PDB file of C-alpha atoms in Angstrom:
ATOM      1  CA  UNK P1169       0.000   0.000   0.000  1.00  0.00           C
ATOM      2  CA  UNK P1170       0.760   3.613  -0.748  1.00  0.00           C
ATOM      3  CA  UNK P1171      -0.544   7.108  -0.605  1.00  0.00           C
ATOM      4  CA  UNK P1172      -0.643   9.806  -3.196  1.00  0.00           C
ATOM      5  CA  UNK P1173      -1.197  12.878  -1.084  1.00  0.00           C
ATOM      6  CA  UNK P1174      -0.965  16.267  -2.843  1.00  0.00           C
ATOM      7  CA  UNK P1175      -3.144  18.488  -0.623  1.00  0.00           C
ATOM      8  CA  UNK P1176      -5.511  18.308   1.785  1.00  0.00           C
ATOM      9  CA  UNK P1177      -8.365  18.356  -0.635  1.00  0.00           C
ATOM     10  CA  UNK P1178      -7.622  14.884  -2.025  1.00  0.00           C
ATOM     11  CA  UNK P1179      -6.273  11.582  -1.098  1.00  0.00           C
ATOM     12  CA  UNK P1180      -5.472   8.720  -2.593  1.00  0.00           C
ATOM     13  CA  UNK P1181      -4.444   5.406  -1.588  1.00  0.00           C
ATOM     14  CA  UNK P1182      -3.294   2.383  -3.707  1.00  0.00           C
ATOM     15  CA  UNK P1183      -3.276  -1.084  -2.545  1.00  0.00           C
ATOM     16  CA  UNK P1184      -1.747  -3.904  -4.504  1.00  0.00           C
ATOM     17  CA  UNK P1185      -3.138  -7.080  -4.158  1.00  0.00           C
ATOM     18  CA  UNK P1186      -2.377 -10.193  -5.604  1.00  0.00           C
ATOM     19  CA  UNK P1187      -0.591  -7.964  -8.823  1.00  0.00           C
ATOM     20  CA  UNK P1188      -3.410  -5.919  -8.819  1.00  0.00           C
ATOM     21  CA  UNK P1189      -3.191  -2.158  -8.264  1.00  0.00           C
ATOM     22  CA  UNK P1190      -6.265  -0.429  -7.374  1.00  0.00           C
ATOM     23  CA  UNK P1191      -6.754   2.876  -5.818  1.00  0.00           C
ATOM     24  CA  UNK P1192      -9.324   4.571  -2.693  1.00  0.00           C
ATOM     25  CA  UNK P1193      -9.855   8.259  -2.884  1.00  0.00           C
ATOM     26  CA  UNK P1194     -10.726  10.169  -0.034  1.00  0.00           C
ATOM     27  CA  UNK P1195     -12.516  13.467  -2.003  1.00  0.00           C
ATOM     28  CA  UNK P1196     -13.840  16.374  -0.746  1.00  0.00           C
ATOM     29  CA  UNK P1197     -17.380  17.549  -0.936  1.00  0.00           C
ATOM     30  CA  UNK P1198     -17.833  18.731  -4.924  1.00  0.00           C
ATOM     31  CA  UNK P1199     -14.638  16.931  -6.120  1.00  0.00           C
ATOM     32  CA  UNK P1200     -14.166  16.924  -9.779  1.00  0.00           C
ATOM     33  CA  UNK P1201     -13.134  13.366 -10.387  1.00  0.00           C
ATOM     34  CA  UNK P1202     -11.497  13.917 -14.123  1.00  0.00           C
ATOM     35  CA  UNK P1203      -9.790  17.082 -12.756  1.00  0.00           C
ATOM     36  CA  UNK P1204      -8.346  14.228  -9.798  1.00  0.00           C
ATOM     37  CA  UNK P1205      -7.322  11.678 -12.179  1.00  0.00           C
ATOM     38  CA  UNK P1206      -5.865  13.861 -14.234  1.00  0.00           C
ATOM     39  CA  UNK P1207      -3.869  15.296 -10.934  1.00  0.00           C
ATOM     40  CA  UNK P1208      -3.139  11.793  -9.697  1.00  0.00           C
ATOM     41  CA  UNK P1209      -1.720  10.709 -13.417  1.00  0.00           C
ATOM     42  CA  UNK P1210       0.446  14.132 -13.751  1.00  0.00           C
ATOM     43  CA  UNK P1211       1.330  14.289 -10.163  1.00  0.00           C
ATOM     44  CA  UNK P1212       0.151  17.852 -10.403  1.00  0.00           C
ATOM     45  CA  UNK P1213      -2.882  19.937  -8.288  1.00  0.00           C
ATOM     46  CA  UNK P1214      -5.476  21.675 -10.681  1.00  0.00           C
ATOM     47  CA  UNK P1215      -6.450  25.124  -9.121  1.00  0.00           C
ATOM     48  CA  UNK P1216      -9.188  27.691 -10.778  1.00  0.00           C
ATOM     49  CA  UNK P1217      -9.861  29.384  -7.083  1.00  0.00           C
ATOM     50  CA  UNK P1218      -7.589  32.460  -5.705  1.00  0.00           C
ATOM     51  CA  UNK P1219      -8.391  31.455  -2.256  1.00  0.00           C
ATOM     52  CA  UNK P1220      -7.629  27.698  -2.952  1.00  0.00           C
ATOM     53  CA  UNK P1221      -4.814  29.148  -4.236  1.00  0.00           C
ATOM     54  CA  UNK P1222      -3.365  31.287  -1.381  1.00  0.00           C
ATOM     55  CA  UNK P1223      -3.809  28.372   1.197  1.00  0.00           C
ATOM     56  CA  UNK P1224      -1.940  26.252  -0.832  1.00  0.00           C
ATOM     57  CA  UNK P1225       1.252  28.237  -1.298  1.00  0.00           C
ATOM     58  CA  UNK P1226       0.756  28.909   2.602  1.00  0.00           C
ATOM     59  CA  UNK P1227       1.091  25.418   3.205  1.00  0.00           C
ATOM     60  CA  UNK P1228       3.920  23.283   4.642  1.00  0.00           C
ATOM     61  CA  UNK P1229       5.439  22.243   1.806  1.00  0.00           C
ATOM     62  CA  UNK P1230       7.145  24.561  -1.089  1.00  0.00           C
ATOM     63  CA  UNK P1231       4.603  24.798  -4.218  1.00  0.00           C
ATOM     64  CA  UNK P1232       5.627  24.942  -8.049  1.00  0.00           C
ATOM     65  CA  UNK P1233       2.962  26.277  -9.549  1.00  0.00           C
ATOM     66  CA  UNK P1234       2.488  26.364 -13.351  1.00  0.00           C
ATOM     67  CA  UNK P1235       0.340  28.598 -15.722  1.00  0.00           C
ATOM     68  CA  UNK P1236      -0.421  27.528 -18.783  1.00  0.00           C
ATOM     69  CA  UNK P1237      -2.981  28.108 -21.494  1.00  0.00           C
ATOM     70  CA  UNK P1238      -4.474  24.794 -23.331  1.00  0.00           C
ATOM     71  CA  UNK P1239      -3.693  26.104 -27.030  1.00  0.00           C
ATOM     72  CA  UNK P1240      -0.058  27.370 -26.151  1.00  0.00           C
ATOM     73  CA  UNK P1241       2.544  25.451 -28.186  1.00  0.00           C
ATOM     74  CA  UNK P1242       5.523  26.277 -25.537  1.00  0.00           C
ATOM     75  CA  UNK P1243       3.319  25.322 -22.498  1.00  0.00           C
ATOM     76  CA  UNK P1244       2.978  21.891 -24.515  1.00  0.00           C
ATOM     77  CA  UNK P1245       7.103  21.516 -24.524  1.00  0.00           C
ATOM     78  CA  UNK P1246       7.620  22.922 -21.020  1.00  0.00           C
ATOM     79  CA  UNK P1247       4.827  20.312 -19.087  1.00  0.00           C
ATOM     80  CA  UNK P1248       6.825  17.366 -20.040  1.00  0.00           C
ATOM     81  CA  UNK P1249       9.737  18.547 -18.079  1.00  0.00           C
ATOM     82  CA  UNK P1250       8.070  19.329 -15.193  1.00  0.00           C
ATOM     83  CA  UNK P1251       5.992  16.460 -14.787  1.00  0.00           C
ATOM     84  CA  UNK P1252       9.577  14.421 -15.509  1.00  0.00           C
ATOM     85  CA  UNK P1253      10.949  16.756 -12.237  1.00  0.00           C
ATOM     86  CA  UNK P1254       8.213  16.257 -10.910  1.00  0.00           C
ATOM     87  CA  UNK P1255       8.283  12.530 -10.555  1.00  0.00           C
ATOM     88  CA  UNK P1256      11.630  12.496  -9.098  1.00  0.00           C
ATOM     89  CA  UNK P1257      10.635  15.046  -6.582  1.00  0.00           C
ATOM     90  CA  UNK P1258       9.167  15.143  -3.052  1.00  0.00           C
ATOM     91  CA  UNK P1259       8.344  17.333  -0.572  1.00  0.00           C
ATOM     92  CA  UNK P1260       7.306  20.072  -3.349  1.00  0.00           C
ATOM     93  CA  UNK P1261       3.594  20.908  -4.670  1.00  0.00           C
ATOM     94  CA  UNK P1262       3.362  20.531  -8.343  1.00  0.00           C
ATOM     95  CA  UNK P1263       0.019  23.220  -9.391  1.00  0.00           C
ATOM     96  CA  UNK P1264      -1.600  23.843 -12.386  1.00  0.00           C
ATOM     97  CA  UNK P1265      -3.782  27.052 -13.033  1.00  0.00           C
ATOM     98  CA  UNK P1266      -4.981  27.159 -16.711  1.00  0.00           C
ATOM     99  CA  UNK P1267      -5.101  31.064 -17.336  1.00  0.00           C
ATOM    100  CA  UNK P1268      -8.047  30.536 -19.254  1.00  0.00           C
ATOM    101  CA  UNK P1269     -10.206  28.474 -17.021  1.00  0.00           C
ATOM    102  CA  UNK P1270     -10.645  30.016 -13.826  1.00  0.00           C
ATOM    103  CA  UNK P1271      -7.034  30.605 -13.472  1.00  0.00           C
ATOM    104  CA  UNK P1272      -7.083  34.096 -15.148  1.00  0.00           C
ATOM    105  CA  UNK P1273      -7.553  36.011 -11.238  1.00  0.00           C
ATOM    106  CA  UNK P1274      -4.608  34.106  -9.929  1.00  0.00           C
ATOM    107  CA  UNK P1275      -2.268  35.453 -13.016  1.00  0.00           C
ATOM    108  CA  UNK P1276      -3.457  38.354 -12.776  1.00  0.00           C
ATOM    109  CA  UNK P1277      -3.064  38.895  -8.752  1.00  0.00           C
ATOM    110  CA  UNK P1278       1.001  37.405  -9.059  1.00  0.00           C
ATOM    111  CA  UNK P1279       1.816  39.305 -12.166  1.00  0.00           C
ATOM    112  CA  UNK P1280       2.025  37.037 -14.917  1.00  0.00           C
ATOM    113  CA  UNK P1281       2.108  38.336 -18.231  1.00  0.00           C
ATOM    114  CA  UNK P1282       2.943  35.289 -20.238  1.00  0.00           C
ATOM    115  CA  UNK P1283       2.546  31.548 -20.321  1.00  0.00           C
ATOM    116  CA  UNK P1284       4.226  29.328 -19.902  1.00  0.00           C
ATOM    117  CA  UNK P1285       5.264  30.903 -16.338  1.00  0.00           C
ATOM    118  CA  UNK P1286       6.376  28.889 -13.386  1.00  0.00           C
ATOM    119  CA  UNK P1287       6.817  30.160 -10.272  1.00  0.00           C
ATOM    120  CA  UNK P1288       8.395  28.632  -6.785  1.00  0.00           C
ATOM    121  CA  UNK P1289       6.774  29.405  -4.103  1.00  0.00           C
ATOM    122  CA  UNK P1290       8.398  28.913   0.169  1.00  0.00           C
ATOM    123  CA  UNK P1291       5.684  30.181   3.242  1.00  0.00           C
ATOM    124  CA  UNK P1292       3.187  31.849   0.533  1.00  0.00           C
ATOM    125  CA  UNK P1293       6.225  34.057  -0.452  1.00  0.00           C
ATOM    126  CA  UNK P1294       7.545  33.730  -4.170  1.00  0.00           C
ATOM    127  CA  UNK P1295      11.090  32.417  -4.625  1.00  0.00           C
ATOM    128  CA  UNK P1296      11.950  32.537  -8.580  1.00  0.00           C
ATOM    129  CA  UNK P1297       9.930  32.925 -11.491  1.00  0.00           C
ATOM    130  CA  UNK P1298      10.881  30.872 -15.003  1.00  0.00           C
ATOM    131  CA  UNK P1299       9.548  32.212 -17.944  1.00  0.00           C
ATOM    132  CA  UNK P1300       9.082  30.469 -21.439  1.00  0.00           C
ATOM    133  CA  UNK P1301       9.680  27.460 -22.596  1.00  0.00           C
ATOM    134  CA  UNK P1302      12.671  26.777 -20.554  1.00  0.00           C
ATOM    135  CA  UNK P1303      15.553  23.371 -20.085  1.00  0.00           C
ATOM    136  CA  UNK P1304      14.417  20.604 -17.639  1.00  0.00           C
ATOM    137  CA  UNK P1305      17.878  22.040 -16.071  1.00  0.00           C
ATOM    138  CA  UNK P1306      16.465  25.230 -14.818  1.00  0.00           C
ATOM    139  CA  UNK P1307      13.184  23.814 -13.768  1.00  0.00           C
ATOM    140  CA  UNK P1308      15.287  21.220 -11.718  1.00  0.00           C
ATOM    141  CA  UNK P1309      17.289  24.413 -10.302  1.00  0.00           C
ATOM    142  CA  UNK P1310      14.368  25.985  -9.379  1.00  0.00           C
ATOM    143  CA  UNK P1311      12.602  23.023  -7.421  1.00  0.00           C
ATOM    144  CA  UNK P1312      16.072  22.160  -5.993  1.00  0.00           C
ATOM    145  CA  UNK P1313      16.082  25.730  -4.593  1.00  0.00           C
ATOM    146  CA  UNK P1314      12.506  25.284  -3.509  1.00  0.00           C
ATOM    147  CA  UNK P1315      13.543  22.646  -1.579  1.00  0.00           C
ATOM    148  CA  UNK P1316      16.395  24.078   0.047  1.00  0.00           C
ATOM    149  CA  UNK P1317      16.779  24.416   4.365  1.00  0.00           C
ATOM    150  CA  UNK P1318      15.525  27.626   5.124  1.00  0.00           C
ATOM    151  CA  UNK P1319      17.854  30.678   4.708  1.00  0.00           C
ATOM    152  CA  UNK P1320      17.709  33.916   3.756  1.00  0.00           C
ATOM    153  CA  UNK P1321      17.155  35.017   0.092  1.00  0.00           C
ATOM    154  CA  UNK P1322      19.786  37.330  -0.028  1.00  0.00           C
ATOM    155  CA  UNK P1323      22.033  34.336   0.251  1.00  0.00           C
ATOM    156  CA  UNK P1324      20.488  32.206  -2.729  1.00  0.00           C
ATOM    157  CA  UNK P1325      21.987  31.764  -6.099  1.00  0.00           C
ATOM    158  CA  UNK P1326      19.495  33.678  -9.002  1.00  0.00           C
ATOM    159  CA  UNK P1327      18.744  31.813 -11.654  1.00  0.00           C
ATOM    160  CA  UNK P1328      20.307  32.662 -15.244  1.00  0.00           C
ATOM    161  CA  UNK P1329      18.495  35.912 -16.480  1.00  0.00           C
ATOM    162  CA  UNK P1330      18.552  34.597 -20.082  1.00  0.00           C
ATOM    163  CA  UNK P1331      16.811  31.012 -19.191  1.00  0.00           C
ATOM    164  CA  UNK P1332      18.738  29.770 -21.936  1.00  0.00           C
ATOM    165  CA  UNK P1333      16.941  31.853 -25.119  1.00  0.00           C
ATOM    166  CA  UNK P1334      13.355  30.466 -23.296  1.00  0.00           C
ATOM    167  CA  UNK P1335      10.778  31.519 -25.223  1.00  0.00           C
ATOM    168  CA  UNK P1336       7.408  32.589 -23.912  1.00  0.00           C
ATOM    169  CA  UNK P1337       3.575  33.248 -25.673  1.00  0.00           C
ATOM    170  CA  UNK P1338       1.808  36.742 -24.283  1.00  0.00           C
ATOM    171  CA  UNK P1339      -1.552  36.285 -22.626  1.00  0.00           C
TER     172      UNK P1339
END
């Protein structure tokens, strides 16, 4: 048995038995099941709310969250790496806000101009943003410093400027 845990807003738990792997979700009232498969298959959170949000990037662990747009042809290059990161990652929130579809108030409120953007996020503060279609390198970099002890941010490295000729879509 294990547990896919990637809020408090879903749970899921797999048991195998007898080479059979089947799965027990704990949901919350009004769950969206394809929006939970699709979370539990990409290892990523779906978020339209602001307030959903904010509590998340409050929480314990440091978030990654990702906005994206459907039709964008960079965001379609970039989500491969970061669902590659983050399957070899733990203790770090993988989000998804679709600027388009409910996630259009949370871009606006942190800024973001383009897509794809990811931003880290430690204690509800941002850490780094990544902008464009960028190497699995730098996204690694960022969630790496994510996941760093806690220390000031005037002692962190920056991340290259340039993020390697990245190249972003306006929104």
């Amino acid at each position: 048995m294990f547990s896919f845990r990637r809020s408090a807003a879903a749970h899921v738990t797999f048991h195998n038995s007898g080479g059979k792997l089947s799965a027990r979700a704990a949901l919350p009232p009004r769950a969206h099941l394809p929006n939970l498969i699709q979370a539990v298959q990409m290892a990523y959170l779906i978020i339209e709310k602001i307030d959903d949000f904010k509590q998340t990037i409050r929480g314990r662990n440091p978030v990654l969250a990702y906005f994206f747009k459907p039709s964008c042809g960079f965001c379609k290059q970039l989500e491969p790496k970061i669902s590659t990161v983050s399957e070899t990652t733990s203790g770090v929130e993988f989000v998804k806000i679709n600027v388009e579809n409910g996630g259009g108030e949370i871009a606006r409120e942190f800024e973001v101009q383009a897509v794809p953007t990811v931003i880290g996020f430690r204690n509800g503060d941002p850490v780094d943003t990544v902008v464009g279609n960028a190497d699995q390198d730098v996204i690694q970099t960022l969630v790496s410093k994510l996941s760093m002890s806690a220390r000031s941010r005037d002692q962190e490295s920056e991340l290259p400027s340039n993020l390697f000729g990245a190249k972003e879509e306006q929104i």
